[in-house]
Amino acid sequence: MNPVEVNPVDVNPVEVARHALRGVLDPELGVDIVALGLVYDVRVDGDTLVVDMTLTTPGCPVSQSLPGQARAAVAAVLGDMPVDVRIVWDPPWTPDYVEPEARRQLGLR
Amino acid sequence: MTGPVSVPVTISGDGPGEGPPTPPADVPLTFLVAAGVGLVLGGVAVALAADRAVQWPGHPGVVSATHTVMLGFLTIGVLGALHQFGPVVAGRRLRSVAVARMTALLLIPGVWVLASGFAHSPSWMVRAGGTMTFVGVLLAAWNLSGPLATRGADITVWGLRCSVALLVATAAFGIVYAFDRTHGWFPLLQNRVMAHAHLGLLGWLGLTYVAVAEKLWPMFLLAHRPSARSGTVAVACLAAGAPLLTVGLLFSRPLALIGGTIVGIGLAAHLTSLGGVLRHRQRRLGLLHAFVITGALALLTAAVLALVGGLAPLDAVDRPRVVAAEIASLSAWLGLAVIGHAHKIVPFIRWTTLFERGKAQRPDGTPLLFEDLYSGPAAVGTFVLCSTGFAAVIVGLLVSSSTIIVLGGLAVSVGGAIAVVNLATGVRLATRGASEAVPVSNPLSRAGSMT
């Protein structure tokens, strides 16, 4: 269960980061943020890994903790590579972004 | 997912110089724990005042019980939630955490001195408790004005601005009344108690709930409505109608009718908004929604009783009884909402604290969720006891049965006690045996499960 340090030269850091983000759960819904469709984009910009993510709604109570969790999870697997997690509101999140398996888990209609 | 295009609007650098806008957990939790105690003692106070409530709803013992519920439970609970929610929704901090703590230090004992003063009649206690409460309210309003001064305010922030202003108005009304009882500055108006109660219940507590619901309901139910116009109408009408109703009850019946009509439109819009959220919800209904929907039924009951009490040709015995039941129904609406949302707010605050300490894990190492932080069956017990308890108090007042009121008050009290214990001990039960040596930098160890 210990985090794995990945050399970004050897492994695609975007894929590694996306995998790590699967470990970040929304504590209200119990579903990871990738499955919820909250992660809009993961890319390398210069020497920095950039994550664009959103929240279910502006003013969401977990707005303080989820980005920090995402950053911590990605940083833990990317070694010294700088990580920048950005909150974006456009386009606004809708339940349509939730992955099918997560939809079933949440009982979404 | 259809591959949305990312356009950054707000950048979260998560850098070392940034901190969360919310105050330390002890600030909202102090208020919320005190509110839980207020609910327990409020139920007992209602039971103790039951005999007098069916004879004369204006009896000092009944006034004491009413203030215990209104201030000791509802106002302190809502202020605790606002000290957490205001900074989150506005993205701005309170003006001062120290003042927030001072507010609790003044307000909580002040409320109990005031309620004791009403019950046991020494006027100095009423004046002292009233002054402490009033100063506490002023401090809270000043502090909350920091986050609520945010630019680009939405309808929730606008509603909260108005409701906090009306809280100050309610407290000012109360303190003037408290001193006038002994100083006789001016003749006491006939409907002063009713006017004061409606200003507090509708202008302060009701408007706060209506405004906050516009943010929380869609979020909790993942409901994306095509329009939130009904919520805007609800906030605007309550903000405008509650003061008119209050002034009208004091001085002018036509004005009271106009204010009451505007409030009625606002509350109907609020219920329409609830219906819209339920219709467009994506998630299954949960316990919170049982509290919310049952509370909405209490609001409908209050509306009917208000119409009967305000317009029907009742005698001097029946009208106070109906009005007392209406006040109890409004209290039930708000009380159930506060208790239900406390089962969301308190776990969130406790979870955030655990997360910051790197302890947001279950004993098996998997991530801790909000629902782990309290017992579901115990929460259902709270719901059943409190909803039936409030209903019994309303029915008891209507049929003049002190026995039913006693049972109702005690049921609310026991339900409140279960909620307090449940929410207070949930963290210990959920994390018992969990490793305490988890690094904060990787709070969710599943992130490394790719090995």
XYZ file of C-alpha atoms in Angstrom, chain B residues 97-354:
258
model
C -11.796 33.917 14.792
C -11.241 35.408 18.262
C -14.474 37.356 17.961
C -16.262 34.192 16.850
C -15.110 32.490 20.042
C -16.124 35.550 22.055
C -19.540 35.427 20.407
C -20.038 31.893 21.657
C -18.812 32.867 25.125
C -21.378 35.657 25.330
C -24.268 34.157 23.450
C -24.470 30.687 24.944
C -24.545 31.673 28.648
C -26.542 34.781 27.747
C -29.334 32.688 26.282
C -29.518 30.521 29.390
C -29.519 33.502 31.742
C -32.308 35.034 29.643
C -34.404 31.855 29.602
C -33.900 31.385 33.349
C -34.894 34.990 33.895
C -38.156 34.460 32.071
C -38.873 31.261 33.992
C -38.031 32.528 37.475
C -38.920 36.177 36.945
C -35.988 38.156 38.362
C -35.935 41.023 35.919
C -32.182 41.589 36.284
C -31.632 38.164 34.771
C -33.784 39.026 31.804
C -31.890 42.288 31.293
C -28.454 40.692 31.806
C -29.208 37.704 29.606
C -30.797 39.929 26.993
C -27.776 42.231 26.939
C -25.307 39.341 26.631
C -27.381 37.804 23.855
C -27.719 41.122 22.040
C -23.997 41.846 22.176
C -23.289 38.293 21.018
C -25.613 38.788 18.069
C -23.929 42.077 17.162
C -20.518 40.396 17.229
C -21.780 37.529 15.062
C -23.290 39.942 12.545
C -20.074 41.954 12.340
C -18.016 38.816 11.916
C -20.268 37.272 9.274
C -20.351 40.539 7.359
C -16.784 39.708 6.298
C -17.573 36.715 4.108
C -20.999 38.051 3.191
C -19.418 41.187 1.704
C -18.035 39.075 -1.127
C -18.341 40.389 -4.664
C -20.528 38.606 -7.161
C -22.972 37.472 -4.495
C -25.577 34.920 -5.539
C -29.077 34.569 -4.129
C -27.824 32.540 -1.170
C -25.402 35.269 -0.089
C -28.032 37.960 -0.642
C -30.477 36.000 1.484
C -27.911 35.589 4.233
C -27.121 39.301 4.202
C -30.798 40.068 4.767
C -31.315 37.321 7.354
C -28.337 38.438 9.444
C -29.671 42.001 9.327
C -33.046 40.710 10.495
C -31.323 38.743 13.268
C -29.956 42.037 14.555
C -33.433 43.559 14.226
C -34.954 40.634 16.145
C -32.377 40.948 18.912
C -32.856 44.730 19.074
C -36.612 44.211 19.313
C -36.059 41.739 22.139
C -33.616 43.857 24.149
C -35.832 46.933 23.938
C -38.763 44.824 25.076
C -36.734 43.297 27.915
C -35.786 46.709 29.305
C -39.198 48.211 28.678
C -40.717 45.583 30.965
C -39.064 47.292 33.931
C -38.429 50.828 32.740
C -41.777 51.446 31.085
C -40.361 53.574 28.274
C -43.534 53.152 26.253
C -46.778 51.187 26.447
C -46.424 47.525 25.489
C -48.201 46.771 22.236
C -50.780 44.028 22.140
C -49.203 41.724 19.569
C -45.555 42.309 20.536
C -44.814 38.673 21.366
C -46.370 37.423 18.124
C -44.541 40.080 16.114
C -41.224 39.259 17.754
C -41.685 35.527 17.197
C -42.543 35.954 13.533
C -39.634 38.301 12.894
C -37.229 35.784 14.408
C -38.771 32.670 12.904
C -39.397 34.007 9.401
C -37.046 36.950 8.963
C -33.975 35.462 10.623
C -34.215 31.675 10.858
C -36.624 31.024 7.985
C -34.857 33.297 5.529
C -31.498 31.784 6.444
C -32.771 28.279 5.790
C -34.502 29.246 2.553
C -31.317 30.918 1.284
C -28.968 28.134 2.357
C -31.271 25.461 0.931
C -30.808 26.938 -2.530
C -27.151 25.978 -2.264
C -27.331 22.747 -0.284
C -30.325 20.930 -1.722
C -29.118 20.759 -5.349
C -25.678 19.762 -4.101
C -26.804 16.970 -1.809
C -29.229 15.564 -4.380
C -27.070 16.259 -7.447
C -30.033 18.093 -8.883
C -29.389 20.389 -11.815
C -32.550 22.380 -12.318
C -33.160 24.286 -15.536
C -34.130 27.312 -13.453
C -33.755 28.345 -9.833
C -36.228 31.202 -10.123
C -38.503 29.865 -7.378
C -35.608 30.010 -4.926
C -34.938 33.622 -5.852
C -38.603 34.477 -5.342
C -38.573 32.693 -1.976
C -35.579 34.641 -0.693
C -36.844 37.994 -1.990
C -40.350 37.553 -0.618
C -39.220 36.436 2.832
C -36.698 39.264 3.058
C -39.347 41.821 2.142
C -42.399 40.228 3.711
C -41.150 39.320 7.189
C -40.402 42.925 8.262
C -43.727 44.116 6.821
C -45.575 41.373 8.662
C -43.818 42.288 11.898
C -44.589 45.985 11.651
C -48.120 45.162 10.597
C -48.689 42.885 13.576
C -47.572 45.730 15.838
C -49.343 48.674 14.249
C -51.546 47.909 11.257
C -53.678 44.906 10.353
C -53.789 45.774 6.604
C -50.006 45.944 6.585
C -49.858 42.604 8.385
C -52.069 41.100 5.704
C -49.822 42.462 2.947
C -46.691 41.240 4.715
C -48.271 37.878 5.440
C -49.289 37.489 1.808
C -45.757 38.253 0.611
C -44.315 35.803 3.145
C -46.850 33.215 2.008
C -45.765 33.659 -1.610
C -42.156 33.276 -0.529
C -42.789 30.100 1.425
C -44.832 28.664 -1.460
C -41.900 29.427 -3.757
C -39.592 27.719 -1.275
C -41.715 24.578 -1.393
C -41.847 24.826 -5.186
C -38.059 24.977 -5.170
C -37.940 21.852 -3.007
C -40.276 20.132 -5.438
C -38.034 21.131 -8.348
C -34.955 19.766 -6.627
C -36.709 16.495 -5.844
C -37.987 16.217 -9.411
C -34.556 16.803 -10.955
C -32.560 14.871 -8.381
C -30.044 12.280 -9.520
C -29.379 10.693 -6.143
C -31.569 8.483 -4.038
C -33.353 10.155 -1.149
C -31.655 9.719 2.201
C -32.193 10.492 5.844
C -31.530 14.211 5.372
C -34.403 14.364 2.943
C -36.722 12.671 5.422
C -35.940 15.540 7.799
C -36.378 18.131 5.038
C -39.634 16.739 3.653
C -41.172 16.218 7.095
C -40.113 19.757 7.943
C -41.853 20.962 4.787
C -45.049 19.283 5.995
C -44.684 21.194 9.259
C -44.324 24.391 7.214
C -47.546 23.622 5.358
C -49.240 23.035 8.710
C -47.945 26.389 9.929
C -49.307 28.100 6.830
C -52.779 26.658 7.373
C -52.723 27.587 11.062
C -51.533 31.113 10.189
C -54.477 31.545 7.848
C -56.892 30.271 10.479
C -55.302 32.284 13.280
C -55.105 35.453 11.235
C -58.367 35.415 9.330
C -60.913 33.104 11.001
C -63.402 34.562 13.510
C -61.944 32.910 16.615
C -62.566 33.830 20.230
C -59.955 34.993 22.755
C -59.312 31.418 23.866
C -58.951 29.695 20.521
C -56.897 32.315 18.680
C -53.864 32.192 21.035
C -54.030 28.409 20.907
C -53.944 28.363 17.115
C -51.165 30.961 17.004
C -49.140 28.963 19.548
C -49.557 25.860 17.376
C -48.502 27.888 14.331
C -45.350 29.035 16.145
C -44.676 25.425 17.155
C -45.138 24.316 13.534
C -42.664 26.896 12.271
C -40.246 25.742 14.969
C -40.752 22.147 13.816
C -40.022 23.128 10.209
C -36.775 24.792 11.162
C -35.872 22.387 13.946
C -36.091 19.313 11.749
C -34.066 21.089 9.081
C -31.344 21.991 11.588
C -31.196 18.479 13.053
C -31.113 16.877 9.609
C -28.412 19.177 8.264
C -26.387 18.749 11.465
C -25.971 15.120 10.403
C -24.222 16.475 7.284
C -22.380 19.465 8.716
C -20.865 17.886 11.833
C -19.428 14.824 10.033
C -17.993 17.150 7.379
C -16.250 19.310 9.989
C -14.980 16.276 11.880
C -13.800 14.614 8.657
C -11.923 17.743 7.610
C -10.150 17.816 10.965
C -9.183 14.157 10.639
